[in-house]
PDB file of C-alpha atoms and ligand atoms in Angstrom:
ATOM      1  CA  UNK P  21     -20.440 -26.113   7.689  1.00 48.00           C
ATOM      2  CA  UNK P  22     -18.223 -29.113   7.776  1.00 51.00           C
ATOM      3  CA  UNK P  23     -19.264 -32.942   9.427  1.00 66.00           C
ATOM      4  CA  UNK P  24     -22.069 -33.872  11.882  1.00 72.00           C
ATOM      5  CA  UNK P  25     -20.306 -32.954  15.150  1.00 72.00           C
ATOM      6  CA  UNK P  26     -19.764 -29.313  14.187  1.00 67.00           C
ATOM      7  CA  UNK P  27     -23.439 -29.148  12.715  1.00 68.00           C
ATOM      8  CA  UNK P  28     -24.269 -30.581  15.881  1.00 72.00           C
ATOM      9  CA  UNK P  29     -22.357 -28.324  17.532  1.00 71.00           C
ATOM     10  CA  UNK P  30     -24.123 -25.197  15.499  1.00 63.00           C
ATOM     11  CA  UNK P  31     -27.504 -26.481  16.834  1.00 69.00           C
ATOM     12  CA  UNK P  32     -26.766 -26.834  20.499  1.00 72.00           C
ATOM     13  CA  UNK P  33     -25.358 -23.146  20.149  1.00 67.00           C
ATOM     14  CA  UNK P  34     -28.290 -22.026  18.940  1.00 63.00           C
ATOM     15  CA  UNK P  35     -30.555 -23.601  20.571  1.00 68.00           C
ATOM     16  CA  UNK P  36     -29.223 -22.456  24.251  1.00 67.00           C
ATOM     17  CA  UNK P  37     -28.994 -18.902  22.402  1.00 64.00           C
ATOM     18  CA  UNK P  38     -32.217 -18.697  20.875  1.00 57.00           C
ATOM     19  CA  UNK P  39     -34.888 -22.062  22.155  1.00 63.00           C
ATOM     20  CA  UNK P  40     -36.092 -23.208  19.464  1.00 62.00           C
ATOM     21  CA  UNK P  41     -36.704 -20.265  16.922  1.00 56.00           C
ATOM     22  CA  UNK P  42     -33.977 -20.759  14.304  1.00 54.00           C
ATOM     23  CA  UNK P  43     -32.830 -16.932  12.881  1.00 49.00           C
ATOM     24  CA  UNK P  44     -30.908 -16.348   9.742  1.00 48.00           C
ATOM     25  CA  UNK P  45     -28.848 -13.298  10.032  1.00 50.00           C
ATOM     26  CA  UNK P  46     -26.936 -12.580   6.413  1.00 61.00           C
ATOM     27  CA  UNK P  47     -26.225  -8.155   6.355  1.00 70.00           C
ATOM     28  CA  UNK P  48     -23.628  -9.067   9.609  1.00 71.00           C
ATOM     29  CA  UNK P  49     -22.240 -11.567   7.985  1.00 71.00           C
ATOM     30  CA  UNK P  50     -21.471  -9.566   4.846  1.00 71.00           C
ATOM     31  CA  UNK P  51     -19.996  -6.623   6.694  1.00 72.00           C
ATOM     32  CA  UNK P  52     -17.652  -9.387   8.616  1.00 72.00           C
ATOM     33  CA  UNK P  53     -16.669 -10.726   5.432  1.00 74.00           C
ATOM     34  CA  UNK P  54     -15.733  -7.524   4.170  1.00 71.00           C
ATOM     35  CA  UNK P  55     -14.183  -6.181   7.864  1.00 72.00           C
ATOM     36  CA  UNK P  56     -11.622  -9.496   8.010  1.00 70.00           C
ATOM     37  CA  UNK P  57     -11.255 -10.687   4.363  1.00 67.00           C
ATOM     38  CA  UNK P  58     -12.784 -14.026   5.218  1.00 70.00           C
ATOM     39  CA  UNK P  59     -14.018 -16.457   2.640  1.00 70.00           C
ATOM     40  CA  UNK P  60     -17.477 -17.100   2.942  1.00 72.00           C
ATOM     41  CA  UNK P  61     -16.766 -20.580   4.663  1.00 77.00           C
ATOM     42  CA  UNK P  62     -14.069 -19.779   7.082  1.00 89.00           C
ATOM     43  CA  UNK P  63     -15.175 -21.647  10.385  1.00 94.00           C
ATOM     44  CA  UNK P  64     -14.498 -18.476  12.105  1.00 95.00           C
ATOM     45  CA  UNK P  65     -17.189 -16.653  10.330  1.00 94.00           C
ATOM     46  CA  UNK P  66     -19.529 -19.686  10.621  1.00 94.00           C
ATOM     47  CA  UNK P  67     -18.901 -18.968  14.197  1.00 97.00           C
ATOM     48  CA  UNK P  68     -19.518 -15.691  14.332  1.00 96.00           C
ATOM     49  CA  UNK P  69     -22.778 -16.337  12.479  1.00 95.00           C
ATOM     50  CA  UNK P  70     -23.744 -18.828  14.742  1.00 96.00           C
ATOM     51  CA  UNK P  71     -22.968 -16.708  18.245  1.00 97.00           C
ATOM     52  CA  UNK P  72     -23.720 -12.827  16.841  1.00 97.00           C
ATOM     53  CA  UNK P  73     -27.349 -12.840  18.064  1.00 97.00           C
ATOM     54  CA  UNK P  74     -26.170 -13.337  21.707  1.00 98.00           C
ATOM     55  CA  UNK P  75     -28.573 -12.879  24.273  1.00 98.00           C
ATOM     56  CA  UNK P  76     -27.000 -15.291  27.347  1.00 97.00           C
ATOM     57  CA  UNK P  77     -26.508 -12.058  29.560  1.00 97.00           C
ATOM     58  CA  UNK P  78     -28.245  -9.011  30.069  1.00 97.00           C
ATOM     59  CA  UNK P  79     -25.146  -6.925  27.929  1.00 98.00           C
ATOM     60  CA  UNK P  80     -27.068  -7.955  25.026  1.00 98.00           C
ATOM     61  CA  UNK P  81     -30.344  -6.067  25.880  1.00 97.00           C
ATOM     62  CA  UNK P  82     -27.757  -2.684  26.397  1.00 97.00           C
ATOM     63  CA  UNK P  83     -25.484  -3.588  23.686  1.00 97.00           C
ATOM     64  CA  UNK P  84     -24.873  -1.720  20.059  1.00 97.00           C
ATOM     65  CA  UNK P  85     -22.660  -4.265  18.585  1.00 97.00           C
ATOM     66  CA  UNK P  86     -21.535  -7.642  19.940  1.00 98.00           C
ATOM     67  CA  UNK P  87     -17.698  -7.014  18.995  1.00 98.00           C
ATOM     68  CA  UNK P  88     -16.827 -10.579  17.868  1.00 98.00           C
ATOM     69  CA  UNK P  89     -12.953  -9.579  17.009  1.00 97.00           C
ATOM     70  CA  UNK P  90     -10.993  -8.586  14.081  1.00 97.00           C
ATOM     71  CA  UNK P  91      -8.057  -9.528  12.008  1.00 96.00           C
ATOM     72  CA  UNK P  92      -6.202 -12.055  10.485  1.00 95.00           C
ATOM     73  CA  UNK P  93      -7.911 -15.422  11.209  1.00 95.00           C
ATOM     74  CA  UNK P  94      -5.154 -17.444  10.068  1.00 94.00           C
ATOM     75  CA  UNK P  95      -2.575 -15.390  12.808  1.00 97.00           C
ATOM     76  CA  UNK P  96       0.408 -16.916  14.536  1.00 97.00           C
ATOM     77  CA  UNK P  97      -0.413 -14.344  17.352  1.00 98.00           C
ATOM     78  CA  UNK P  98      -3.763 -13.447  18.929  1.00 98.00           C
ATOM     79  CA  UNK P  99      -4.119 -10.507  21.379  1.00 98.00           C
ATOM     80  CA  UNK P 100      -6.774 -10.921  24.407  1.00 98.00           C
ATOM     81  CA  UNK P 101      -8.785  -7.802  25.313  1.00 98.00           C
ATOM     82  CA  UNK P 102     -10.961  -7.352  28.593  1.00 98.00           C
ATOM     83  CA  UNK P 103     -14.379  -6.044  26.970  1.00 98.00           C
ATOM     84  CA  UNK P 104     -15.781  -3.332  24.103  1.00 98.00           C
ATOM     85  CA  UNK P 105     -15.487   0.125  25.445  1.00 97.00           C
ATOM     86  CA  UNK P 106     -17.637   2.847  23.700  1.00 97.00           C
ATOM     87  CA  UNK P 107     -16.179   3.467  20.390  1.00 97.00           C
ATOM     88  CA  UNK P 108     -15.908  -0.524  19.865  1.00 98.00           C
ATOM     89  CA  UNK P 109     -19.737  -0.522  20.836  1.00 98.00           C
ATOM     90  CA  UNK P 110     -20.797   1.855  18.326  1.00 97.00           C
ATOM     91  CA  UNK P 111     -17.677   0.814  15.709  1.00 96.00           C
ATOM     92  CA  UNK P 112     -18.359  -3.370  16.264  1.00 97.00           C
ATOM     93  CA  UNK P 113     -14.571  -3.274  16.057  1.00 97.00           C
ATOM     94  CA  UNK P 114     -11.848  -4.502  18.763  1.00 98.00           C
ATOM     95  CA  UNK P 115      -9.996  -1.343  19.896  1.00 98.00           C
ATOM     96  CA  UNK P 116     -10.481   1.456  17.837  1.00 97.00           C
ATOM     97  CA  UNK P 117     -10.549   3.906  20.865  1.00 97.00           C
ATOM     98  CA  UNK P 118      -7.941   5.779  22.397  1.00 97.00           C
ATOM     99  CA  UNK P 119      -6.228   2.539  23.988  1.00 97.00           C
ATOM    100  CA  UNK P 120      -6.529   0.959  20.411  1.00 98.00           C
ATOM    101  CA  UNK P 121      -4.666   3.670  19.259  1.00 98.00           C
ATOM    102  CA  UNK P 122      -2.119   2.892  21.154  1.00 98.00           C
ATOM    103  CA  UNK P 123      -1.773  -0.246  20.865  1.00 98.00           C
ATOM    104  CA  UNK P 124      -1.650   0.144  16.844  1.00 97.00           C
ATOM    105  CA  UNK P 125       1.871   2.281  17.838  1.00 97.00           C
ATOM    106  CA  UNK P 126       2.966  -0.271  19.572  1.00 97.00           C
ATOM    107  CA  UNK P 127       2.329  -2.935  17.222  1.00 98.00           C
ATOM    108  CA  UNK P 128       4.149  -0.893  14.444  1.00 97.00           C
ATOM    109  CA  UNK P 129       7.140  -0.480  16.642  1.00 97.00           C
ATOM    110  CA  UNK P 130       7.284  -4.398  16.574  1.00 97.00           C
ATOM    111  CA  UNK P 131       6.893  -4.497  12.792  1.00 96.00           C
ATOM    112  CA  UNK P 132       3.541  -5.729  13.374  1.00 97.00           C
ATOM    113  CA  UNK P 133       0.120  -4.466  11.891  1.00 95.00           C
ATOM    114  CA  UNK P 134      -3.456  -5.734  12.531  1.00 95.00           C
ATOM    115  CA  UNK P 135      -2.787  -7.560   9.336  1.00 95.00           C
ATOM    116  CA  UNK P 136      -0.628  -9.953  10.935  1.00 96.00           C
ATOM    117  CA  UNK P 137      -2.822 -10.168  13.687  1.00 98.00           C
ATOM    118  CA  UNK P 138      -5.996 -11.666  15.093  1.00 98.00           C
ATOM    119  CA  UNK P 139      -7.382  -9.460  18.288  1.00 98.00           C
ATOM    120  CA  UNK P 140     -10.083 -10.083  20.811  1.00 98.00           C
ATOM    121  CA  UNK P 141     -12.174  -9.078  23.808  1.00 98.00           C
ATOM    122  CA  UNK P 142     -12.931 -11.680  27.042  1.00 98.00           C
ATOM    123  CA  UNK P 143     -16.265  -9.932  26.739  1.00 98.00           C
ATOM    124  CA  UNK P 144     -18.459  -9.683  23.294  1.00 98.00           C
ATOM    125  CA  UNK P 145     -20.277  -6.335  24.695  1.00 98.00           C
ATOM    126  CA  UNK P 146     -19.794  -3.409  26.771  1.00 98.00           C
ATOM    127  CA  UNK P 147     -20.788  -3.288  30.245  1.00 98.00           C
ATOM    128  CA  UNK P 148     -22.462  -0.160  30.962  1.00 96.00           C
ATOM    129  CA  UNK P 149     -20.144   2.726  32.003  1.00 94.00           C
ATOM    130  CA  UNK P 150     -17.384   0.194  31.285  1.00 91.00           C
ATOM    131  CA  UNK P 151     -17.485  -0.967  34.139  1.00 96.00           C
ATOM    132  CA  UNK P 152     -15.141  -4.060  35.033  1.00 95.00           C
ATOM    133  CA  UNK P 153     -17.001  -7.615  33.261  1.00 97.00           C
ATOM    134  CA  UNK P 154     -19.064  -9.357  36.145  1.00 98.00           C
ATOM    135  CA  UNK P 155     -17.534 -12.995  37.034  1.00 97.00           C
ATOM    136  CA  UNK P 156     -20.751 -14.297  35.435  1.00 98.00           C
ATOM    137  CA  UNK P 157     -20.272 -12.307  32.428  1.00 98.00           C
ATOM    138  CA  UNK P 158     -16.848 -13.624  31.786  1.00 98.00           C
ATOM    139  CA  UNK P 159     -18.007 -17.376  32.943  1.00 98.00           C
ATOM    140  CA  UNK P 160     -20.735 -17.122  30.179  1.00 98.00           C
ATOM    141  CA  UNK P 161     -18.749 -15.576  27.423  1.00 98.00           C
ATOM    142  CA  UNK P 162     -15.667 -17.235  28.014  1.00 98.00           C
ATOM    143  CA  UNK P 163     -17.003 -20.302  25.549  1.00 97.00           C
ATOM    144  CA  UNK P 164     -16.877 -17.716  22.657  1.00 98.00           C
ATOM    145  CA  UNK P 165     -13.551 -16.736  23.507  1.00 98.00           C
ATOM    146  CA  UNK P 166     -12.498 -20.664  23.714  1.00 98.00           C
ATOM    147  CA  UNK P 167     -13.594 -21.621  20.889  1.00 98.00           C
ATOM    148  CA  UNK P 168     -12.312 -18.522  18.723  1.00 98.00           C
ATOM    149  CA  UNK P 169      -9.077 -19.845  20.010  1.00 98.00           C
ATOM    150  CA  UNK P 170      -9.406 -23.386  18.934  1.00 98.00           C
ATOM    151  CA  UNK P 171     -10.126 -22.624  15.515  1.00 97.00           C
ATOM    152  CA  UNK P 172      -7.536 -19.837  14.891  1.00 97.00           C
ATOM    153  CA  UNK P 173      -4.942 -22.146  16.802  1.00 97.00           C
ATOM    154  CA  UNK P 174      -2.067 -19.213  17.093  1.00 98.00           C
ATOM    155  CA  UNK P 175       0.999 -20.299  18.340  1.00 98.00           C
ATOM    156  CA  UNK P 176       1.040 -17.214  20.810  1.00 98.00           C
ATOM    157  CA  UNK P 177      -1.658 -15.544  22.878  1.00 98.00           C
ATOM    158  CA  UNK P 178      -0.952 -11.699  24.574  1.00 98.00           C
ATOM    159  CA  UNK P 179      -2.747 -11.173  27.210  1.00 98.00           C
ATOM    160  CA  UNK P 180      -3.738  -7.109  27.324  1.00 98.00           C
ATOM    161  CA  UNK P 181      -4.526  -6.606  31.227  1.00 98.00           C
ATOM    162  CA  UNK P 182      -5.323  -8.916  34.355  1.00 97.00           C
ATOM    163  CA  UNK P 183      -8.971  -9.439  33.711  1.00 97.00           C
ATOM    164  CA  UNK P 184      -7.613 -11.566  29.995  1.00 98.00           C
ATOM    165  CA  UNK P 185      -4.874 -12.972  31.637  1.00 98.00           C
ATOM    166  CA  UNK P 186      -7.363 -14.345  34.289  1.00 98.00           C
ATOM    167  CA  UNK P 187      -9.772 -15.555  32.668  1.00 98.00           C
ATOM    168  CA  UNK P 188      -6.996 -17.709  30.323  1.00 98.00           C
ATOM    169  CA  UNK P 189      -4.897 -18.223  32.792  1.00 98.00           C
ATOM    170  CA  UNK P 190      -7.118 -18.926  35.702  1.00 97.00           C
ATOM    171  CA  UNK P 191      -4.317 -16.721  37.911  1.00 95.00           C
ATOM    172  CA  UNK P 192      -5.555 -14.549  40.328  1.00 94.00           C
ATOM    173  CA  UNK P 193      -2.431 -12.256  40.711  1.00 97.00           C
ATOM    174  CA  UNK P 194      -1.143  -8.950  40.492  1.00 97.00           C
ATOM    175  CA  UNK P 195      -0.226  -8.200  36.535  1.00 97.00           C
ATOM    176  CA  UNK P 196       3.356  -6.817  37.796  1.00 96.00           C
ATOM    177  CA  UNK P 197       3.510 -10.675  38.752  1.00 97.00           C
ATOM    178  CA  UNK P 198       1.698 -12.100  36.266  1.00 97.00           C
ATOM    179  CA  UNK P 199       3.980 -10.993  32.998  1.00 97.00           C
ATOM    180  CA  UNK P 200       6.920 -12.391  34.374  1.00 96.00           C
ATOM    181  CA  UNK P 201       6.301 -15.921  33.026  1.00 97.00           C
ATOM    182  CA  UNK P 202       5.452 -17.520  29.274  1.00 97.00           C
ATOM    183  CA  UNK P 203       2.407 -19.611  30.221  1.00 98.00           C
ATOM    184  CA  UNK P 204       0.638 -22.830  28.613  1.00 98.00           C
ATOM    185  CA  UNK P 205      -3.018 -22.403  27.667  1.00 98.00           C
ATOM    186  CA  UNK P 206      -3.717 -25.258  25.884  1.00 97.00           C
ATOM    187  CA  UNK P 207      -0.533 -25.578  24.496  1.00 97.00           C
ATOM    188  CA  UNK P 208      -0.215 -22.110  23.363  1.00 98.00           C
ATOM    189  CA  UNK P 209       2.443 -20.064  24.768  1.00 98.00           C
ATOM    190  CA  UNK P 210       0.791 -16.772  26.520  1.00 98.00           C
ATOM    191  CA  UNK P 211       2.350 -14.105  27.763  1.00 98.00           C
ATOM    192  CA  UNK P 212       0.703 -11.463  29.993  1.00 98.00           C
ATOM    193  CA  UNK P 213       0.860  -7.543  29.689  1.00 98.00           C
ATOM    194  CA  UNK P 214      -0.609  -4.371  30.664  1.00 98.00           C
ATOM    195  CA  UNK P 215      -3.741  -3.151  28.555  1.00 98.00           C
ATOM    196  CA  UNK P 216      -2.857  -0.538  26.517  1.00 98.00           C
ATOM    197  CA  UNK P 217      -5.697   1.657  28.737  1.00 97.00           C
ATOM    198  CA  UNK P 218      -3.286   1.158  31.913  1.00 97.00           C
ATOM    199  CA  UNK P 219      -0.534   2.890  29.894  1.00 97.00           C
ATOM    200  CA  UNK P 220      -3.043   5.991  29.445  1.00 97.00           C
ATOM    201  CA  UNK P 221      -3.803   6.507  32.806  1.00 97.00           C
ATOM    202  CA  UNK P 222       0.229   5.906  34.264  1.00 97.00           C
ATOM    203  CA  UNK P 223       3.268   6.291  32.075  1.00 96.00           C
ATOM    204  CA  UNK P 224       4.850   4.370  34.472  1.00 97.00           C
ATOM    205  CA  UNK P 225       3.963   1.282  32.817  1.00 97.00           C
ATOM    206  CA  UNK P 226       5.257   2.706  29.469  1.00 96.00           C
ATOM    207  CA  UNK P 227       8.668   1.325  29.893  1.00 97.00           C
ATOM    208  CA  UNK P 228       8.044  -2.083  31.265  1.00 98.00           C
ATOM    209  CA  UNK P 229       5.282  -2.561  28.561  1.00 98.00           C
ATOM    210  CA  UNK P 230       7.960  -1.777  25.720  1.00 97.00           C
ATOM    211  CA  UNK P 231      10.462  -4.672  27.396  1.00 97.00           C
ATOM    212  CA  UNK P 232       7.056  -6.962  27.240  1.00 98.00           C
ATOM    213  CA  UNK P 233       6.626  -6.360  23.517  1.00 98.00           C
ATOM    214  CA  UNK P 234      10.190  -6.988  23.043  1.00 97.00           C
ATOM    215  CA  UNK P 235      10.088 -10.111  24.569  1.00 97.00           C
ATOM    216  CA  UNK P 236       6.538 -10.259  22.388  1.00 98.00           C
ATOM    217  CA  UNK P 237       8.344  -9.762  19.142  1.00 97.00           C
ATOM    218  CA  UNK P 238      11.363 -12.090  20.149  1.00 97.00           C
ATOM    219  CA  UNK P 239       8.864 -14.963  20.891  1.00 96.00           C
ATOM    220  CA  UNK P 240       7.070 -14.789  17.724  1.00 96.00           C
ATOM    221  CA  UNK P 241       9.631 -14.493  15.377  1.00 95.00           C
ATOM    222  CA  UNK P 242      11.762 -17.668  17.048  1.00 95.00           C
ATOM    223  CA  UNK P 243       8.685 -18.933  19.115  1.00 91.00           C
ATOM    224  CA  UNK P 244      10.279 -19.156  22.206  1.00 84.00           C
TER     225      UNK P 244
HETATM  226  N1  URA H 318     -10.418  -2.157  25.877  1.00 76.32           N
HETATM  227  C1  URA H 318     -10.523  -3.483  25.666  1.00 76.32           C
HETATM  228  O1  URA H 318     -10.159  -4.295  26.514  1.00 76.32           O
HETATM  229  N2  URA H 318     -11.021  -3.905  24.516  1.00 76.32           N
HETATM  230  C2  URA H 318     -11.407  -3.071  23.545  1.00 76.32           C
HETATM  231  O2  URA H 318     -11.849  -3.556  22.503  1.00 76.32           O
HETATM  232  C3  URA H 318     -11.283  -1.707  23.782  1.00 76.32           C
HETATM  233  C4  URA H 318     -10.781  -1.252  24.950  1.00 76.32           C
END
């Protein structure tokens, strides 16, 4: 924990998460070290220590894990999820399902890994049934989300589906619209493309997701 305004910033967290009962939580913390090769003071990991206990939304009552993300916290490229289906419930770990799968193909076929990656969900926990995240849901975890961004500071954000690019983007339109553009959030160039899950369900999307990653792959390698 670094100067006054972040452990000011610590106890305002916790105290909207938890009143005034102040919990030390050190077995999560261990298995996150070990998950994302994080030294023991990476801000990101004091973050995740801070936020792990969530309880701003009922998710957290149905939760198994609150999926914080996974990866490479020092990434040039972070990927944006919509929430933790079942397998990243019961795992605690950003798509490991069937659509993670996937996207771990895809990845490779862009000489990436999650090595060389940092990746992410909108929402912490599943919704029930995985059903689509609630706008209040999103409103009240979308601080996590900000914040995870600010201190990895990538220098390109991938959108994976219309419910991430929203919430970034604040664009309410179709995704066939939305991944036409490179976008600015906060700076950070963000490109929008289908989730991985859409692919499952239509092959159809299979060929203009491959010309997305292309473009995904140009972008980071040149950055533009
Ligand atoms: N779908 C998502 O959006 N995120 C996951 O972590 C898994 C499936």
């Amino acid at each position: 924990m670094g100067d006054a305004s972040e452990v000011f910033r610590y106890l305002k967290i916790q105290q909207e998460l938890y009143g005034d009962t102040i919990y030390v939580a050190s077995d999560k913390k261990k298995k996150y070290i070990a998950e994302n090769e994080v030294n023991d003071d990476h801000p990101l990991l004091d973050y995740f220590t801070q936020i792990q206990d969530c309880q701003k939304c009922e998710l957290g009552k149905s939760r198994t894990s609150f999926v914080f993300g996974v990866g490479n916290p020092n990434a040039d490229i972070v990927f944006v999820g919509e929430a933790p289906g079942k397998d990243e419930d019961l795992q605690g770990i950003p798509f490991v399902g069937r659509a993670g799968k996937l996207l771990d193909k895809i990845l490779l076929a862009i000489q990436l890994t999650r090595d060389d990656i940092y990746i992410l969900n909108v929402l912490k926990c599943r919704p029930p049934n995985n059903r689509d995240p609630l706008p209040s849901e999103v409103e009240l975890c979308e601080t996590y989300l900000k914040r995870q961004l600010e201190i990895i500071q990538p220098k390109l954000i991938v959108c994976l589906g219309r419910v991430s690019g929203k919430t970034l983007l604040r664009l309410d339109l179709p995704l066939g619209k939305m991944r036409e553009n490179v976008y600015s959030y906060n700076g950070i160039d963000t490109i929008v493309t289908y989730h991985p899950a859409a692919l499952l369900r239509n092959s159809n999307f299979k060929k203009p997701t491959w010309d997305d990653f292309q473009k995904i792959r140009d972008h980071y390698l040149t950055g533009s």
